[in-house]
mmCIF file of C-alpha atoms and ligand atoms in Angstrom:
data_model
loop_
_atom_site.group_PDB
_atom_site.id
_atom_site.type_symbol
_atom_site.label_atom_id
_atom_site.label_comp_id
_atom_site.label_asym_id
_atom_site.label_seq_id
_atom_site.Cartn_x
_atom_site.Cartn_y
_atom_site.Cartn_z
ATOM 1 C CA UNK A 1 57.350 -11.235 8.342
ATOM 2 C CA UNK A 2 54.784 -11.968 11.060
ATOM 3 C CA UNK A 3 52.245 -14.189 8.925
ATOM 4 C CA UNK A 4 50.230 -14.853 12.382
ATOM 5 C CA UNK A 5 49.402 -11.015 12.289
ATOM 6 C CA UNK A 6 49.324 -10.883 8.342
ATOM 7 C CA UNK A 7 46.397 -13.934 8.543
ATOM 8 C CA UNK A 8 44.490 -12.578 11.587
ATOM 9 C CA UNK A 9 44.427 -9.067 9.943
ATOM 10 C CA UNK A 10 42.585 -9.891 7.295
ATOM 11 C CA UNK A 11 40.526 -12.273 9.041
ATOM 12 C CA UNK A 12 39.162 -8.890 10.932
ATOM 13 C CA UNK A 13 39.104 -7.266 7.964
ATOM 14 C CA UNK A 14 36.811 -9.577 6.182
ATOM 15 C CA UNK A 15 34.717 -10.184 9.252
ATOM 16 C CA UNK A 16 33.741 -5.990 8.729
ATOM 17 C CA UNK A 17 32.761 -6.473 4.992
ATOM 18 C CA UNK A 18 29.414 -5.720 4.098
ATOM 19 C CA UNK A 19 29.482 -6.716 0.297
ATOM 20 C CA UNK A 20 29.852 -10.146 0.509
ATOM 21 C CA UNK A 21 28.686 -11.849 -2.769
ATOM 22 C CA UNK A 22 25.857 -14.599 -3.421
ATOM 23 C CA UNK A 23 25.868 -17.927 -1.765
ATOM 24 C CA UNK A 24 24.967 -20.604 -4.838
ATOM 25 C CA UNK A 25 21.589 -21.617 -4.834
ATOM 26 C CA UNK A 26 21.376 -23.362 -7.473
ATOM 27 C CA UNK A 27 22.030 -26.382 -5.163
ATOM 28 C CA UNK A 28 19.699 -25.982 -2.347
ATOM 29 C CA UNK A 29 21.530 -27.406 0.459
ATOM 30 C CA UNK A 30 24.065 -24.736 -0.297
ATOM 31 C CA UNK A 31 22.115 -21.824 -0.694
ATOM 32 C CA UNK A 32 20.510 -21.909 3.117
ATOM 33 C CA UNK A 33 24.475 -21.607 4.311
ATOM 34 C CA UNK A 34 24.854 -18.423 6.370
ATOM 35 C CA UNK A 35 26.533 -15.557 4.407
ATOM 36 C CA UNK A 36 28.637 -14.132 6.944
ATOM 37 C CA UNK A 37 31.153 -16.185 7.435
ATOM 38 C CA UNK A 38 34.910 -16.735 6.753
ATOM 39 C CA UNK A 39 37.818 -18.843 7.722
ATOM 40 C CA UNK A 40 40.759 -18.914 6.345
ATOM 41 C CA UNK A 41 43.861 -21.374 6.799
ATOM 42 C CA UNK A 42 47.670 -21.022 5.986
ATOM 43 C CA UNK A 43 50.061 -24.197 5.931
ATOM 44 C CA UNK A 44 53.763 -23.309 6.029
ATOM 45 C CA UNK A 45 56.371 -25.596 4.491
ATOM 46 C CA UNK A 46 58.059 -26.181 8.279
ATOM 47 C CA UNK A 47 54.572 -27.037 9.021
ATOM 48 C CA UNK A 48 53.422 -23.920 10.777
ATOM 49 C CA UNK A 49 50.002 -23.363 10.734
ATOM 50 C CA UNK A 50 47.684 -20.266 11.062
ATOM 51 C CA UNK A 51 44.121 -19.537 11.299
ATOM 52 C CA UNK A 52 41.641 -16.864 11.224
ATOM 53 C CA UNK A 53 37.386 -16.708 11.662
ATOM 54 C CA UNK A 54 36.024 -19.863 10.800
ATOM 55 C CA UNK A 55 38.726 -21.914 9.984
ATOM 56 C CA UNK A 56 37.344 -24.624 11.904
ATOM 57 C CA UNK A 57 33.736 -24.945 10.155
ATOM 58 C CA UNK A 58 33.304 -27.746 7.792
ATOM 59 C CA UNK A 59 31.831 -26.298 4.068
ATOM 60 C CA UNK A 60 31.448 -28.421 1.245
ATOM 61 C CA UNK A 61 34.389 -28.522 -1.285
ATOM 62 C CA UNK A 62 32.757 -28.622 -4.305
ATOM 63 C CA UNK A 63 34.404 -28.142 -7.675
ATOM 64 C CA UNK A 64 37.847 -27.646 -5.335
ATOM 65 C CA UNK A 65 37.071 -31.137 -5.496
ATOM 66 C CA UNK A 66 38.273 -31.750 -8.946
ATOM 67 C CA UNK A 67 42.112 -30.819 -8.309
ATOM 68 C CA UNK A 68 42.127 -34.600 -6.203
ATOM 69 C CA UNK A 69 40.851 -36.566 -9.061
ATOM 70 C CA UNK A 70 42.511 -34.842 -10.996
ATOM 71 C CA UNK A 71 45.856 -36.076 -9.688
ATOM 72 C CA UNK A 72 44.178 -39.707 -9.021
ATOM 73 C CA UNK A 73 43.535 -39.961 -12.630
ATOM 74 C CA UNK A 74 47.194 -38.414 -13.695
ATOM 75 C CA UNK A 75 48.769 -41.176 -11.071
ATOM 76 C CA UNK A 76 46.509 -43.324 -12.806
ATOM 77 C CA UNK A 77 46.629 -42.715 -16.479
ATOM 78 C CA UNK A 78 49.873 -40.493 -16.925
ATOM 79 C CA UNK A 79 49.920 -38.306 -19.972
ATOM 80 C CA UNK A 80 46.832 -40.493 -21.834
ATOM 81 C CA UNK A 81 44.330 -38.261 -20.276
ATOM 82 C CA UNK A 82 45.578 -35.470 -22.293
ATOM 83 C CA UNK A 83 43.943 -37.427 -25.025
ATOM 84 C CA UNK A 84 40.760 -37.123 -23.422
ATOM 85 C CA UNK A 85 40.907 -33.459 -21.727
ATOM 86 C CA UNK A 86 42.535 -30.381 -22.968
ATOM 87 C CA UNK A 87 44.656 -27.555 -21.152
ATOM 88 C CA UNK A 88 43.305 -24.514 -22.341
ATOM 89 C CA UNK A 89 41.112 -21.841 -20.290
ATOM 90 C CA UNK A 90 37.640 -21.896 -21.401
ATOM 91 C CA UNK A 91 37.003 -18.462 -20.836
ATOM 92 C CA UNK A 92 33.424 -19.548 -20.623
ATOM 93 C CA UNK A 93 31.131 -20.584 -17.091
ATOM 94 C CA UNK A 94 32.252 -23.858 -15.567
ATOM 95 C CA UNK A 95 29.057 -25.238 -16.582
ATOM 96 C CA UNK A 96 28.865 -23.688 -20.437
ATOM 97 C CA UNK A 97 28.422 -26.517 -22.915
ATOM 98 C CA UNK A 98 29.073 -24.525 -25.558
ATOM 99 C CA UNK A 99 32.443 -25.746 -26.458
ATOM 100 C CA UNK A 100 31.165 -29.356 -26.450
ATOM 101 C CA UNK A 101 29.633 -28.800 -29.550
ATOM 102 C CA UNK A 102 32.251 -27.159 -31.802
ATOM 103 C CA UNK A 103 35.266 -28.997 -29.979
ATOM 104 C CA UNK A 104 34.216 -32.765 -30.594
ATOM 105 C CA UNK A 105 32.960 -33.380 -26.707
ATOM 106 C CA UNK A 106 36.557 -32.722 -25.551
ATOM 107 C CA UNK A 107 36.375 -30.589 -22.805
ATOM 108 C CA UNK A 108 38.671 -27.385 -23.036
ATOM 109 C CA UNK A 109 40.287 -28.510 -19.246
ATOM 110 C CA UNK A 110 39.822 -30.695 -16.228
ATOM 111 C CA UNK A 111 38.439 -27.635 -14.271
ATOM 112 C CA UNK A 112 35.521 -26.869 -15.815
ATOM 113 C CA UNK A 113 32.720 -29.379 -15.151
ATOM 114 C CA UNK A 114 32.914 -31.034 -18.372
ATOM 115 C CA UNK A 115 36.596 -31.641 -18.025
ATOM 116 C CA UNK A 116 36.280 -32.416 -14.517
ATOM 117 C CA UNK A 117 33.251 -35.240 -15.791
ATOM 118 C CA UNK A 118 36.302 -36.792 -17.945
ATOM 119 C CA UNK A 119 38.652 -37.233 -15.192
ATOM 120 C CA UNK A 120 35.889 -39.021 -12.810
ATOM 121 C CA UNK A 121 34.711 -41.434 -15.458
ATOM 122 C CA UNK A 122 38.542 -42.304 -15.924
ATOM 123 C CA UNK A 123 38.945 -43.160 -12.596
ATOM 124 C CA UNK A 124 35.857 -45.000 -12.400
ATOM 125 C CA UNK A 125 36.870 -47.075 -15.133
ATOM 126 C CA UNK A 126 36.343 -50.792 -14.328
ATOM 127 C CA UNK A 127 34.961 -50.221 -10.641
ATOM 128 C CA UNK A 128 31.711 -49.697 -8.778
ATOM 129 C CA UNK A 129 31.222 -45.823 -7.545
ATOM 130 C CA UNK A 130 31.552 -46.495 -4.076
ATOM 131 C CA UNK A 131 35.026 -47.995 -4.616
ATOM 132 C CA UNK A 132 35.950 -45.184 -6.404
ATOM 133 C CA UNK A 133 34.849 -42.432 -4.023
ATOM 134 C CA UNK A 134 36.601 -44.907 -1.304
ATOM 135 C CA UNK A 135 39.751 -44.038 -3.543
ATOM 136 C CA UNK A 136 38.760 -40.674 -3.587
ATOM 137 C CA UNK A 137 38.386 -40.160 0.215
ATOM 138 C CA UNK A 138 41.413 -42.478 1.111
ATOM 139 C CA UNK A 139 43.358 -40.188 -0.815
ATOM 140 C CA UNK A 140 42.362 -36.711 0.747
ATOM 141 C CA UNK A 141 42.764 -37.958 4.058
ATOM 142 C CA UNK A 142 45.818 -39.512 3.656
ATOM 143 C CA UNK A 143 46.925 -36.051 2.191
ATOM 144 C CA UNK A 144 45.250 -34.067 5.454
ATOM 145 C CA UNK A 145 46.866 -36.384 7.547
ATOM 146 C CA UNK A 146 43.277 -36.706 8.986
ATOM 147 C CA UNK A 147 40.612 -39.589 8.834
ATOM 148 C CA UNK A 148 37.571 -37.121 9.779
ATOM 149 C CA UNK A 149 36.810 -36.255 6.620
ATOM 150 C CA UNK A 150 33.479 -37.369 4.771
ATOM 151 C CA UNK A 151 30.812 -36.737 2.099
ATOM 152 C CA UNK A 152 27.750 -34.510 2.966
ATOM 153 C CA UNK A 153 24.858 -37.191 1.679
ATOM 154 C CA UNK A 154 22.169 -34.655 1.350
ATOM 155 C CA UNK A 155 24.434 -32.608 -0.491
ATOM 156 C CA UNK A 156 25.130 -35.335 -3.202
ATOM 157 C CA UNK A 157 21.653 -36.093 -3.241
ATOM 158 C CA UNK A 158 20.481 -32.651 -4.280
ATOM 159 C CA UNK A 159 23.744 -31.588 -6.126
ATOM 160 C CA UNK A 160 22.312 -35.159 -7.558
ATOM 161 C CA UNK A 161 18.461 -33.689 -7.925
ATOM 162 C CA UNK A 162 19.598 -30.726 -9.908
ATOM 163 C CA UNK A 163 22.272 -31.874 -11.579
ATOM 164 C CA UNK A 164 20.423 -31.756 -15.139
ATOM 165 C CA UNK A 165 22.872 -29.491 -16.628
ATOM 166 C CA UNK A 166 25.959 -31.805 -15.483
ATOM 167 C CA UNK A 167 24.040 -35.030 -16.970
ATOM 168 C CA UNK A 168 23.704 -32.467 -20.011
ATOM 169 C CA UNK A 169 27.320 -32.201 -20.441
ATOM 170 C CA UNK A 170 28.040 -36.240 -19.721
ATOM 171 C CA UNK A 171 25.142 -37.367 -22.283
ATOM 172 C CA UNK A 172 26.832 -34.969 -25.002
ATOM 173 C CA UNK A 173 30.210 -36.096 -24.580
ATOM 174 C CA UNK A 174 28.679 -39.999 -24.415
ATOM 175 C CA UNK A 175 27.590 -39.226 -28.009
ATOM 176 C CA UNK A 176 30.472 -38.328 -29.177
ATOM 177 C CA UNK A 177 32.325 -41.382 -27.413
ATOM 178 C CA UNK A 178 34.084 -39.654 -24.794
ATOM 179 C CA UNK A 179 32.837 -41.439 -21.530
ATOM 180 C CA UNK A 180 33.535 -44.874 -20.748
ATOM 181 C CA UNK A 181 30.845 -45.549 -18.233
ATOM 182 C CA UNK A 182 27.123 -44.857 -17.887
ATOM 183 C CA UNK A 183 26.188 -41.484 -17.270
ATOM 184 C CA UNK A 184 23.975 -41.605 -14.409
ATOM 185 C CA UNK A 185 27.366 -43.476 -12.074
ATOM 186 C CA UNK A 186 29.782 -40.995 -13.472
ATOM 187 C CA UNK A 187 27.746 -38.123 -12.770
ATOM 188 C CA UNK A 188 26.555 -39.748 -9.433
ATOM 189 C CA UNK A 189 30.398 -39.971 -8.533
ATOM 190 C CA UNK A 190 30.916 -36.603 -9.581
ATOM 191 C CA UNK A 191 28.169 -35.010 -7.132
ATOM 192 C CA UNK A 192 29.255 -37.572 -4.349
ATOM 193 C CA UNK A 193 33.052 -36.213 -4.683
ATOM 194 C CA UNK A 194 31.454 -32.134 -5.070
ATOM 195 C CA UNK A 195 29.708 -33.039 -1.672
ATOM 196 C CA UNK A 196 33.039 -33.862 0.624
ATOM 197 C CA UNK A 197 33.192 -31.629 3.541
ATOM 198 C CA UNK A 198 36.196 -30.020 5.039
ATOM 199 C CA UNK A 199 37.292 -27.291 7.020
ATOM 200 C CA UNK A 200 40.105 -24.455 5.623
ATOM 201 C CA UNK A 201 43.315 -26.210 7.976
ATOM 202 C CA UNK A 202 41.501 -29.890 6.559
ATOM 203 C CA UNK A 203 41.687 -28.325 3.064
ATOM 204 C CA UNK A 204 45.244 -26.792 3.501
ATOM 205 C CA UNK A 205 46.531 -29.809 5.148
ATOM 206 C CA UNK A 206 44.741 -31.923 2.150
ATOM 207 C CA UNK A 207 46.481 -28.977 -0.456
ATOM 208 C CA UNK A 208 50.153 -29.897 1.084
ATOM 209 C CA UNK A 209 51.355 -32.330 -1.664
ATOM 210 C CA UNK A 210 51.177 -29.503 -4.380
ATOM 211 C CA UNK A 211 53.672 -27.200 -2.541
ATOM 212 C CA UNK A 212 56.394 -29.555 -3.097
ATOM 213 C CA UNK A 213 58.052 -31.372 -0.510
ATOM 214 C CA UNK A 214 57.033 -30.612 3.125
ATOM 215 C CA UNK A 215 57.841 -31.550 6.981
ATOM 216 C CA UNK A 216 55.206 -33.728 7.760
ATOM 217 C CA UNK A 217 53.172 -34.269 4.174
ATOM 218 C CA UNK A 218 53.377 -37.028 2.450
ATOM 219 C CA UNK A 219 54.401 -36.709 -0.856
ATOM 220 C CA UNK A 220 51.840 -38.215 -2.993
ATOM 221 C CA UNK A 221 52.600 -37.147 -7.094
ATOM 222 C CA UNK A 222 55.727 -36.566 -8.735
ATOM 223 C CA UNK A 223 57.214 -33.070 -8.938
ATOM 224 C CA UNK A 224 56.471 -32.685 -12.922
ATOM 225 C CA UNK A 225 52.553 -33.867 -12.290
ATOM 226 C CA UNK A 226 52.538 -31.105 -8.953
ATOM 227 C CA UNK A 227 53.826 -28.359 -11.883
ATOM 228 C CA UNK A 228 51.164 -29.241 -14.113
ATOM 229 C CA UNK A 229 48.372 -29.707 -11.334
ATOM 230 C CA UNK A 230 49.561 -25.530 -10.376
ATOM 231 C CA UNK A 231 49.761 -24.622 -14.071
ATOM 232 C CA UNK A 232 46.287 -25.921 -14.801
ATOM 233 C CA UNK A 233 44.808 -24.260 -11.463
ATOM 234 C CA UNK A 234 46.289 -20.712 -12.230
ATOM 235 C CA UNK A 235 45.245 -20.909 -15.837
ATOM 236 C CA UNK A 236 42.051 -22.270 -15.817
ATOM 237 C CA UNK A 237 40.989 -22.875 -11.780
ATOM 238 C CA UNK A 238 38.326 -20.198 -11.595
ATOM 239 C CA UNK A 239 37.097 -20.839 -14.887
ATOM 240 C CA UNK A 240 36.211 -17.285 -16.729
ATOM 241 C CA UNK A 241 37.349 -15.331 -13.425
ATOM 242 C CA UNK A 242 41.129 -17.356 -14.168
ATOM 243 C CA UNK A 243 42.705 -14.487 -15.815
ATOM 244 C CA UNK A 244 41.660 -12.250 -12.960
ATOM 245 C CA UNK A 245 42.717 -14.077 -9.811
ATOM 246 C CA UNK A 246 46.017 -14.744 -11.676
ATOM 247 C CA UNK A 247 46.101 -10.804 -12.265
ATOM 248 C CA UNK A 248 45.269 -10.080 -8.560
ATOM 249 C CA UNK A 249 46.904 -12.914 -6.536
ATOM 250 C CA UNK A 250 49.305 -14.337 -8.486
ATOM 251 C CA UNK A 251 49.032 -17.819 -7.396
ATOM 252 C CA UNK A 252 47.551 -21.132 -8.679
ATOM 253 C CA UNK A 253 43.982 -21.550 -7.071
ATOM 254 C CA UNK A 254 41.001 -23.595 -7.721
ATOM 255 C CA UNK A 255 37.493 -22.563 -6.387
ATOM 256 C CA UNK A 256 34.144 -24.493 -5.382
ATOM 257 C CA UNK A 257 30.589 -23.004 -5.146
ATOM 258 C CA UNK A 258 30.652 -23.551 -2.369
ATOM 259 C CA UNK A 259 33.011 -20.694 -1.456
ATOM 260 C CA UNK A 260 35.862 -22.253 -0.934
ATOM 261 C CA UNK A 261 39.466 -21.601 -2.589
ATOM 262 C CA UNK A 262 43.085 -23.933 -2.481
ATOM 263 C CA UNK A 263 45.659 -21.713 -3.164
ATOM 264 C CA UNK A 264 49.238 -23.061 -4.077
ATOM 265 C CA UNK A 265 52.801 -20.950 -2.628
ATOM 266 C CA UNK A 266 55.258 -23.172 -4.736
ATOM 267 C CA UNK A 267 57.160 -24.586 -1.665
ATOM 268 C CA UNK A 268 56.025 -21.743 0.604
ATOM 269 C CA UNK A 269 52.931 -22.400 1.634
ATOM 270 C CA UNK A 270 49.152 -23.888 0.997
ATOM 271 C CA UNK A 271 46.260 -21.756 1.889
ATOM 272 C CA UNK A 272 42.800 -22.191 2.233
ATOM 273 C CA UNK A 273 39.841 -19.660 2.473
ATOM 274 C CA UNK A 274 36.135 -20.226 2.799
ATOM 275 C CA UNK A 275 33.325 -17.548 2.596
ATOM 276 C CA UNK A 276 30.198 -18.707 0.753
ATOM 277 C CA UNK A 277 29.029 -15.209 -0.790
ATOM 278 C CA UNK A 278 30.211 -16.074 -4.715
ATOM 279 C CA UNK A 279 30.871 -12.874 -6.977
ATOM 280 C CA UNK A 280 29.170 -13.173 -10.657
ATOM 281 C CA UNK A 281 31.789 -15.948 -11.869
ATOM 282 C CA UNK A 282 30.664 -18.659 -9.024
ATOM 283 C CA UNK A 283 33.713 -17.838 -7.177
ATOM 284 C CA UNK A 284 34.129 -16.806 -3.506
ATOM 285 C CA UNK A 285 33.839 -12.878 -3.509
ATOM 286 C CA UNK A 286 35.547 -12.460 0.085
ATOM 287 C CA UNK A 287 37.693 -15.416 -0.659
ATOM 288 C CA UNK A 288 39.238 -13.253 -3.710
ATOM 289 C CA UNK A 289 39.801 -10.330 -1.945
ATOM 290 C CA UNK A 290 41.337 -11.910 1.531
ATOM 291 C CA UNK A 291 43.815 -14.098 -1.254
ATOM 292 C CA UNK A 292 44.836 -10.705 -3.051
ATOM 293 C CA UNK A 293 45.121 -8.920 0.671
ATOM 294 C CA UNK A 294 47.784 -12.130 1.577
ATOM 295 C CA UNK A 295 49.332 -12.327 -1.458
ATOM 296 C CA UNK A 296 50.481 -8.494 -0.929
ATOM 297 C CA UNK A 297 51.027 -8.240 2.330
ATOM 298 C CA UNK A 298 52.952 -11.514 2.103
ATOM 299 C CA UNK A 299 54.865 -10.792 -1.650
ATOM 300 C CA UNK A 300 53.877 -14.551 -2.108
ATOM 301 C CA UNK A 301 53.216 -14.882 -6.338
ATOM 302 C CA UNK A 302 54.348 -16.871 -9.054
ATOM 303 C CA UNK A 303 55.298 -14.012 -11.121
ATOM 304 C CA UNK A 304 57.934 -12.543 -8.916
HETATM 305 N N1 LIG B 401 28.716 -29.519 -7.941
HETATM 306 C C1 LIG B 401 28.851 -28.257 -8.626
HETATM 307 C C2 LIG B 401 28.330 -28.410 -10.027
HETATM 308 O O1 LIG B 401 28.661 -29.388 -10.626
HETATM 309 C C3 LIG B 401 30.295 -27.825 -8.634
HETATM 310 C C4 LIG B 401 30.516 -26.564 -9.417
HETATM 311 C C5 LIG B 401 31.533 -25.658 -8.792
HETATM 312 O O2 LIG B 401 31.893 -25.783 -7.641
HETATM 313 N N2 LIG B 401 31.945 -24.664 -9.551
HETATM 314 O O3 LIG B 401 27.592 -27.586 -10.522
#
């Protein structure tokens, strides 16, 4: 298999596409990013790497965001957070409150915003938010094997402005007991962490721990957590579009608004692709379709 070809393919491919989603604009510093891009990023096991279009432009991560805490906070807590965050799909937006209300302010999963809101505040437990986004940085780019990674301010600050539906969410599950620290420095970690900036071979690099062991990664969570980190990201990783990247890629993903998308190859490979036109579901439209494209070309899937 010639994977240079495979990635560089579809990289042309997806350069010629005309329909190429919405960029999110509900968070103005995203919605002035240029449409017509895309990178995309493949990490081999042996360490082989392979790049296509804009690989090399830094986007912000967004929700792709919440698979790091989330293995902070299972390093952290071990199987307790399950008492505080589910593991079922929502099958609703990754911003729907609806749940909240009939589910006691226990978010469905640590995907979805609410979920993801949970798994901040329990690593912010007992420290001040800059520590913990120190934490949080430290640990991406140890897992990049790259120091050059950092948080967009003036992203967090408007991700901050309009974040009235996320402070929603926090103040809801506050009634019901369910955070542990005040809501304005567990939502102003959350929109600090949404607003790191990588690049796709910074993101795949940063994605290497969940592939299993690899030449060159370090290997930062045990092999049952990595199973469960995959599980929840094919399941429930682009939220009420979940059941339909699992149907056409096969692999465990998680996606950002900001058009971004970590995909998982079970020790195989870690890819990342990045094109900020979203389809209806707040997930990257060209991102989708270049994932399905190297999925089949490739016969990488989970389902055999
Ligand atoms: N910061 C965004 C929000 O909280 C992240 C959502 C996403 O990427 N799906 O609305």
């Amino acid at each position: 298999m010639d994977l240079g070809a495979i990635v560089t393919r579809i990289g042309a491919d997806m350069a010629a596409m005309q329909d190429r989603g919405r960029v999110a604009d509900y968070i103005p510093q995203l919605g002035g990013v240029d449409p017509d891009q895309f990178g995309m990023a493949v990490v081999t096991k042996d360490g082989e790497t392979y790049l296509t279009g804009d690989a090399l432009i830094p986007f912000s991560i967004q929700s792709v965001s919440k698979v790091f805490t989330l293995a902070i906070a299972l390093g952290r807590l071990g199987e307790a957070l399950w008492k505080r965050v589910g593991v079922e799909p929502s099958g609703h937006a990754f911003n729907s409150i609806l749940q909240l209300e009939t589910e006691a302010g226990i978010p469905r999963n640590p995907f979805i915003n609410a979920g993801a809101l949970v798994v901040t505040d329990s690593i912010l437990a007992g420290h001040a938010p800059r520590e913990t986004l120190g934490e949080i940085l430290r640990f991406v780019r140890m897992s990049a094997g790259d120091d050059d990674i950092h948080i967009k301010q003036s992203v967090a600050r408007t991700g901050e402005e309009t974040g009235h539906l996320n402070r929603a969410l926090a103040h809801f599950m506050t009634s019901h007991g369910r955070l542990q620290n005040p809501v304005d420095l567990t939502c102003g970690t959350y929109f600090h962490q949404c607003a790191i900036e990588m690049n796709c071979l910074q993101l795949a690099r940063a994605g290497r721990f969940l592939m299993g062991p690899s030449k060159d990664a370090p290997s930062l969570v045990s092999a049952q957590k990595i199973r469960r980190i995959n599980a929840l990201m094919m399941t429930c990783g682009h939220y009420d579009g979940s059941g339909e990247f699992a149907f056409r890629v096969g692999l465990p993903g998680k996606s950002g608004v900001g058009g971004g998308i970590l995909a998982i190859v079970p020790n195989t490979a870690v890819v990342a692709v990045w094109s900020p036109g979203l389809n209806t579901r707040g997930n990257s439209q060209l991102g989708t379709l270049a994932m399905e494209r190297l999925a089949h070309a490739t016969g990488w899937s989970v389902y055999g």
